[in-house]
Coordinates of C-alpha atoms and ligand atoms in Angstrom, one line a residue:
X1 CA -19.7 14.5 -2.0
X2 CA -18.2 13.9 1.6
X3 CA -17.0 16.9 3.5
X4 CA -13.9 17.3 5.6
X5 CA -13.8 15.1 8.7
X6 CA -11.8 14.9 11.9
X7 CA -9.4 11.9 12.4
X8 CA -7.0 11.0 15.2
X9 CA -3.7 9.3 14.4
X10 CA -1.8 7.5 17.1
X11 CA 1.8 6.2 16.7
X12 CA 4.3 4.6 19.0
X13 CA 7.4 3.6 17.2
X14 CA 10.5 1.5 17.7
X15 CA 12.1 4.3 19.9
X16 CA 9.7 3.0 22.6
X17 CA 9.5 6.6 23.9
X18 CA 5.7 6.7 24.1
X19 CA 2.6 7.6 22.1
X20 CA 2.3 10.6 19.8
X21 CA -1.2 11.6 18.7
X22 CA -2.6 14.2 16.4
X23 CA -6.1 15.4 15.7
X24 CA -6.4 16.4 12.1
X25 CA -9.0 17.6 9.7
X26 CA -8.8 15.8 6.4
X27 CA -10.7 16.8 3.2
X28 CA -12.0 14.5 0.5
X29 CA -8.8 15.0 -1.5
X30 CA -6.8 13.8 1.4
X31 CA -5.3 17.2 2.4
X32 CA -4.7 17.3 6.1
X33 CA -4.5 20.1 8.7
X34 CA -3.3 19.2 12.2
X35 CA -5.5 20.8 14.9
X36 CA -3.6 19.5 18.0
X37 CA -0.8 17.2 19.1
X38 CA -0.5 15.2 22.4
X39 CA 2.2 12.9 23.7
X40 CA 2.2 10.3 26.6
X41 CA 5.5 8.8 27.6
X42 CA 5.9 5.2 28.6
X43 CA 7.2 4.8 32.1
X44 CA 10.5 2.9 32.5
X45 CA 9.1 -0.5 33.6
X46 CA 6.6 -0.6 30.7
X47 CA 9.4 0.5 28.2
X48 CA 11.5 -2.3 29.6
X49 CA 8.7 -4.8 29.2
X50 CA 8.1 -3.8 25.6
X51 CA 11.9 -4.0 25.0
X52 CA 11.9 -7.5 26.5
X53 CA 8.9 -8.5 24.3
X54 CA 11.0 -7.8 21.2
X55 CA 12.7 -11.1 21.9
X56 CA 11.4 -14.5 22.9
X57 CA 10.9 -15.0 26.6
X58 CA 8.9 -16.8 29.3
X59 CA 5.1 -16.7 28.9
X60 CA 5.4 -14.2 26.1
X61 CA 1.8 -14.8 24.7
X62 CA 0.3 -13.8 28.0
X63 CA 2.7 -10.9 28.5
X64 CA 2.0 -9.6 24.9
X65 CA -1.7 -9.7 25.4
X66 CA -1.4 -7.7 28.7
X67 CA 1.0 -5.2 27.0
X68 CA -1.6 -4.8 24.2
X69 CA -4.2 -3.9 26.8
X70 CA -1.8 -1.4 28.3
X71 CA -1.0 0.1 24.9
X72 CA -4.7 0.6 24.3
X73 CA -5.0 2.5 27.7
X74 CA -2.0 4.7 26.8
X75 CA -3.5 5.4 23.4
X76 CA -6.9 6.2 24.9
X77 CA -5.2 8.6 27.3
X78 CA -3.8 10.5 24.3
X79 CA -7.2 10.5 22.6
X80 CA -8.8 12.1 25.7
X81 CA -6.0 14.7 25.8
X82 CA -6.7 15.6 22.2
X83 CA -10.5 15.8 22.7
X84 CA -10.2 18.0 25.7
X85 CA -7.6 20.4 24.1
X86 CA -9.7 20.8 21.0
X87 CA -13.1 20.9 22.7
X88 CA -14.5 18.1 20.5
X89 CA -16.6 15.0 21.5
X90 CA -16.1 11.4 20.4
X91 CA -18.9 11.7 17.9
X92 CA -17.0 14.6 16.2
X93 CA -14.2 12.1 15.2
X94 CA -14.7 9.9 12.1
X95 CA -12.1 7.4 13.3
X96 CA -8.8 6.8 15.1
X97 CA -5.9 5.3 13.2
X98 CA -3.9 3.3 15.7
X99 CA -0.6 1.8 14.8
X100 CA 0.2 -0.3 17.9
X101 CA 3.6 -1.3 19.2
X102 CA 5.8 -3.3 16.9
X103 CA 7.5 -6.1 18.7
X104 CA 8.4 -8.3 15.7
X105 CA 8.9 -7.4 12.1
X106 CA 9.9 -10.4 9.9
X107 CA 8.3 -9.8 6.5
X108 CA 9.9 -12.7 4.7
X109 CA 10.0 -15.7 6.8
X110 CA 11.0 -18.7 4.7
X111 CA 9.5 -22.0 5.8
X112 CA 12.0 -24.2 3.9
X113 CA 9.2 -25.5 1.6
X114 CA 8.6 -22.2 -0.2
X115 CA 8.1 -22.4 -3.9
X116 CA 7.3 -19.7 -6.4
X117 CA 3.6 -20.6 -6.2
X118 CA 3.7 -20.5 -2.4
X119 CA 5.7 -17.3 -2.0
X120 CA 7.0 -16.9 1.5
X121 CA 4.8 -14.7 3.7
X122 CA 6.3 -13.6 7.0
X123 CA 4.7 -11.7 9.8
X124 CA 4.7 -8.4 11.5
X125 CA 3.3 -7.9 15.0
X126 CA 2.0 -4.7 16.5
X127 CA 0.7 -5.0 20.0
X128 CA -2.6 -3.2 20.7
X129 CA -6.1 -4.2 21.8
X130 CA -8.2 -2.2 19.3
X131 CA -11.5 -3.4 20.8
X132 CA -10.5 -2.0 24.1
X133 CA -9.4 1.3 22.5
X134 CA -12.9 1.6 20.8
X135 CA -14.5 0.8 24.2
X136 CA -12.5 3.4 26.1
X137 CA -12.9 6.2 23.5
X138 CA -16.3 5.6 21.9
X139 CA -14.7 6.2 18.5
X140 CA -14.3 3.8 15.5
X141 CA -10.7 2.4 15.5
X142 CA -8.8 1.4 12.4
X143 CA -5.8 -0.9 13.3
X144 CA -3.6 -3.6 11.8
X145 CA -2.3 -1.5 8.9
X146 CA 0.6 -3.7 7.9
X147 CA -0.6 -7.2 7.5
X148 CA -2.6 -6.8 4.3
X149 CA 0.5 -5.6 2.5
X150 CA 2.4 -8.6 3.8
X151 CA -0.4 -10.9 2.6
X152 CA 0.0 -9.3 -0.9
X153 CA 3.7 -10.2 -0.9
X154 CA 5.0 -6.8 0.4
X155 CA 7.2 -5.8 3.3
X156 CA 4.4 -4.1 5.2
X157 CA 6.7 -1.2 5.7
X158 CA 7.3 1.6 5.3
X159 CA 3.7 2.8 5.0
X160 CA 4.3 6.6 5.3
X161 CA 5.8 7.3 1.8
X162 CA 2.3 7.8 0.3
X163 CA 1.5 10.3 3.0
X164 CA 4.8 12.0 2.6
X165 CA 4.0 12.4 -1.1
X166 CA 0.7 14.0 -0.3
X167 CA 2.2 16.5 2.2
X168 CA 5.7 17.2 1.0
X169 CA 5.7 16.2 -2.8
X170 CA 6.4 19.0 -5.3
X171 CA 5.5 19.1 -9.1
X172 CA 8.8 20.7 -10.1
X173 CA 11.5 18.9 -8.1
X174 CA 12.6 15.7 -6.5
X175 CA 12.3 15.8 -2.7
X176 CA 13.6 13.2 -0.2
X177 CA 11.9 12.7 3.2
X178 CA 13.8 11.0 6.0
X179 CA 11.9 9.8 9.1
X180 CA 14.3 9.1 12.0
X181 CA 12.4 7.1 14.6
X182 CA 14.0 4.0 16.2
X183 CA 14.6 2.8 12.7
X184 CA 15.1 5.3 9.8
X185 CA 13.1 5.3 6.6
X186 CA 13.5 7.3 3.4
X187 CA 10.9 8.4 0.9
X188 CA 11.9 9.7 -2.6
X189 CA 9.2 11.8 -4.1
X190 CA 9.7 12.4 -7.8
X191 CA 8.1 15.3 -9.6
X192 CA 6.0 13.0 -11.8
X193 CA 4.3 11.7 -8.6
X194 CA 6.2 8.3 -8.5
X195 CA 7.4 7.4 -5.0
X196 CA 10.1 5.1 -3.7
X197 CA 10.7 4.3 -0.1
X198 CA 12.5 1.8 2.2
X199 CA 14.0 1.5 5.7
X200 CA 17.6 2.7 5.7
X201 CA 18.7 1.1 8.9
X202 CA 19.1 2.3 12.5
X203 CA 17.5 5.6 13.5
X204 CA 17.6 6.5 17.2
X205 CA 17.5 2.9 18.5
X206 CA 21.3 2.3 18.9
X207 CA 22.1 5.8 20.0
X208 CA 19.3 5.7 22.6
X209 CA 20.4 2.3 24.0
X210 CA 24.1 3.4 24.4
X211 CA 23.1 6.8 25.9
X212 CA 20.7 5.3 28.4
X213 CA 23.2 2.5 29.4
X214 CA 26.0 5.0 30.0
X215 CA 24.4 8.3 31.2
X216 CA 21.0 7.2 32.4
X217 CA 19.2 9.7 30.1
X218 CA 16.8 8.1 27.6
X219 CA 18.4 9.9 24.7
X220 CA 21.3 12.1 23.8
X221 CA 19.6 15.5 23.9
X222 CA 20.5 17.4 20.8
X223 CA 23.4 15.0 20.3
X224 CA 25.4 17.1 22.8
X225 CA 27.1 14.0 24.4
X226 CA 28.1 12.5 21.1
X227 CA 29.6 15.9 20.1
X228 CA 32.1 15.4 23.0
X229 CA 33.4 12.1 21.6
X230 CA 35.5 11.1 18.6
X231 CA 34.5 8.6 15.9
X232 CA 36.3 5.3 16.2
X233 CA 37.2 4.4 12.6
X234 CA 37.5 0.6 13.0
X235 CA 34.2 0.4 14.8
X236 CA 32.5 2.6 12.1
X237 CA 33.9 0.3 9.4
X238 CA 32.6 -2.8 11.3
X239 CA 29.1 -1.3 11.7
X240 CA 28.9 -0.2 8.0
X241 CA 29.7 -3.8 6.9
X242 CA 26.1 -4.8 8.0
X243 CA 24.6 -6.7 5.0
X244 CA 21.2 -5.0 5.4
X245 CA 22.7 -1.7 4.4
X246 CA 23.9 -3.1 1.1
X247 CA 20.6 -4.7 0.2
X248 CA 18.5 -3.0 -2.5
X249 CA 15.0 -1.9 -1.8
X250 CA 12.3 -3.0 -1.2
X251 CA 13.5 -3.6 2.4
X252 CA 12.4 -3.0 5.9
X253 CA 13.8 -3.8 9.3
X254 CA 13.3 -3.4 13.0
X255 CA 14.7 -4.1 16.5
X256 CA 14.8 -7.8 15.3
X257 CA 18.1 -6.8 13.7
X258 CA 19.3 -3.4 15.2
X259 CA 19.3 -4.2 18.9
X260 CA 21.7 -4.1 21.8
X261 CA 23.2 -7.6 21.0
X262 CA 23.8 -6.5 17.4
X263 CA 25.9 -3.7 18.8
X264 CA 27.5 -5.7 21.6
X265 CA 29.0 -8.3 19.1
X266 CA 30.6 -5.5 17.1
X267 CA 32.2 -3.4 19.9
X268 CA 36.0 -3.6 20.2
X269 CA 37.3 -5.6 23.1
X270 CA 39.6 -2.8 24.5
X271 CA 36.8 -0.9 26.4
X272 CA 36.4 2.3 24.3
X273 CA 35.4 5.6 25.8
X274 CA 31.5 5.6 26.0
X275 CA 31.3 9.1 24.3
X276 CA 33.5 7.9 21.5
X277 CA 31.0 5.0 20.9
X278 CA 28.2 7.5 20.9
X279 CA 29.9 9.7 18.4
X280 CA 30.5 6.6 16.2
X281 CA 26.9 5.5 16.5
X282 CA 25.7 9.0 15.5
X283 CA 28.1 9.0 12.6
X284 CA 26.9 5.5 11.5
X285 CA 23.3 6.5 11.7
X286 CA 23.9 9.6 9.6
X287 CA 26.0 7.7 7.1
X288 CA 23.4 4.9 6.7
X289 CA 20.8 7.6 5.7
X290 CA 23.0 9.9 3.7
X291 CA 24.5 7.1 1.6
X292 CA 20.9 6.0 0.7
X293 CA 20.1 9.5 -0.4
X294 CA 23.2 9.6 -2.6
X295 CA 22.6 6.2 -4.0
X296 CA 18.9 6.2 -4.7
X297 CA 17.9 9.9 -4.8
X298 CA 20.8 11.7 -6.6
X299 CA 18.3 14.2 -8.0
X300 CA 17.0 15.3 -4.6
X301 CA 17.9 18.9 -3.8
X302 CA 16.2 18.9 -0.5
X303 CA 16.1 16.4 2.4
X304 CA 13.2 17.0 4.8
X305 CA 13.8 15.3 8.1
X306 CA 11.1 14.2 10.5
X307 CA 10.8 11.9 13.6
X308 CA 12.6 12.6 16.9
X309 CA 16.0 12.3 15.2
X310 CA 15.3 15.7 13.6
X311 CA 15.7 17.2 17.1
X312 CA 19.2 15.8 17.4
X313 CA 21.3 18.8 16.2
X314 CA 24.5 16.8 16.0
X315 CA 22.9 14.1 13.8
X316 CA 21.4 16.8 11.6
X317 CA 24.8 18.4 11.2
X318 CA 26.4 15.1 10.3
X319 CA 23.7 14.4 7.7
X320 CA 24.2 17.9 6.1
X321 CA 28.0 17.3 6.1
X322 CA 27.6 14.1 4.2
X323 CA 25.2 15.6 1.7
X324 CA 26.8 18.7 0.2
X325 CA 24.5 20.3 -2.3
X326 CA 21.4 19.0 -0.6
X327 CA 19.4 21.3 1.7
X328 CA 18.8 19.4 4.9
X329 CA 15.8 20.8 6.8
X330 CA 13.5 19.9 9.7
X331 CA 9.9 19.1 8.6
X332 CA 9.0 21.9 11.0
X333 CA 10.1 24.3 8.3
X334 CA 7.8 22.6 5.8
X335 CA 4.7 22.8 7.8
X336 CA 4.6 19.8 10.1
X337 CA 6.7 19.4 13.3
X338 CA 8.9 16.3 13.4
X339 CA 7.0 14.5 16.1
X340 CA 3.6 15.0 14.4
X341 CA 4.4 13.5 11.0
X342 CA 4.0 9.8 11.7
X343 CA 0.9 10.3 13.9
X344 CA -0.6 12.5 11.1
X345 CA 0.2 9.7 8.6
X346 CA -1.9 7.2 10.7
X347 CA -4.8 9.7 10.8
X348 CA -4.5 9.9 7.0
X349 CA -4.3 6.1 6.6
X350 CA -7.5 5.8 8.7
X351 CA -9.3 8.2 6.4
X352 CA -8.1 6.2 3.4
X353 CA -9.5 3.0 5.0
X354 CA -12.9 4.5 5.8
X355 CA -13.1 5.8 2.2
X356 CA -12.0 2.3 1.0
X357 CA -9.1 3.8 -0.9
X358 CA -5.8 2.0 -1.3
X359 CA -2.9 3.4 0.6
X360 CA 0.0 1.0 0.1
X361 CA 2.5 1.6 -2.6
X362 CA 3.8 -1.5 -4.4
X363 CA 6.7 0.6 -5.6
X364 CA 7.7 0.9 -2.0
X365 CA 6.7 -2.4 -0.3
X366 CA 7.1 -4.7 -3.3
X367 CA 3.6 -6.1 -2.9
X368 CA 1.6 -7.5 -5.9
X369 CA -0.7 -4.5 -5.8
X370 CA -2.0 -1.6 -3.8
X371 CA -4.4 -2.5 -1.0
X372 CA -6.9 -0.9 1.4
X373 CA -4.9 -1.1 4.6
X374 CA -6.3 -1.6 8.1
X375 CA -9.2 -3.3 9.9
X376 CA -12.2 -1.5 11.5
X377 CA -13.2 -1.9 15.2
X378 CA -16.6 -0.1 15.4
X379 CA -17.2 2.2 18.4
Ligands
ADP401 N1 15.9 16.8 21.8 C1 16.2 15.6 21.3 N2 17.5 15.3 21.0 C2 17.9 14.1 20.5 N3 17.1 13.1 20.2 C3 15.8 13.3 20.4 C4 15.3 14.5 21.0 N4 13.9 14.4 21.1 C5 13.6 13.2 20.7 N5 14.7 12.5 20.3 C6 14.8 11.2 19.7 O1 13.6 10.8 19.1 C7 13.0 9.6 19.6 C8 11.5 9.7 19.5 O2 11.3 9.8 18.1 P1 10.0 9.2 17.4 O3 9.9 9.9 16.1 O4 8.9 9.3 18.3 O5 10.5 7.7 17.1 P2 9.6 6.4 17.1 O6 8.6 6.6 15.9 O7 10.5 5.3 16.8 O8 8.9 6.3 18.4 C9 13.5 9.6 21.1 O9 13.5 8.3 21.6 C10 14.9 10.2 20.9 O10 15.8 9.2 20.4
MG402 MG1 7.9 7.8 19.3

């Protein structure tokens, strides 16, 4: 019988803010206790390069490879912070689960000749050099978590609902968990243990873009700026008409869709007040999430919110406003601070991999079956 082991989970999401890492002790039943948390921010030029790599550009293969090396160095930096704050050595860690930086997410890329026998398989691309991370840390690295699910016909995302079930699920009531990163995703945890999950639409990505373009700040701290603006009804209607929001799960998305050009083509021509656009983007983000809760999780009495969006008080207030009868709480109040949840999920996914246990949920991703996710890069 294996005993509890230490794992490190590392996540850098579509917000492009930086790398969150946790060191967690995980027991053989998969129960997890976070020991420490560390964060390293991306500097502005690197963030701009990652943003640029989300779209086709000159010499992108070369630049992607270099960015993957740089990501590995940032990840290693977080690992070293975690080791030193916990007083542990590399040999005390069973493995690192490293997500990498998504620059493309196109799960269903039709090639024109697709038939039922040759179902379309798209691709998803997370930049990281896992070999370099293993070399820099002396710890086994598990990476490439999403591609196996795509190969099995799934969306490859979201991957966190199984973890949400383990941490936040309850035997007596339906709970919904909303992760607001750059993109937002919802998990619906039913009392019988069944789980649904999908990407709702934008999380912080559009609000961050508008805020940084108009105020210079990387994000609208606590939503204070958006609270000074007024929602523009016509713009809100235009944003809400996005077809992705009407699609039924399984579904996932990324900056491939919700990016600055998507917003630009929808802005009114009569130069609106920037704070009014911010208020509208905040309202749009809240509505995209709240409507999915109403539509697909009517039994949920509680919505647990994690990801950096949980720190946006205005967004949380708008969510609560649109969900009367549902208790909207930060994950902090349920035992795991918002910026630790996704990193903890990748520690948990690494443990699943080492134990050769499946961690994808076909009910979420739409894959043919559950698979062991991730590939190992030995220390
Ligand atoms: N105090 C805050 N007020 C408002 N938004 C915040 C705050 N702190 C973090 N955020 C938002 O959360 C984002 C980071 O969230 P995170 O969960 O790391 O997303 P991702 O997984 O996409 O990287 C930031 O880019 C910002 O948009
Ligand atoms: Mg982040």
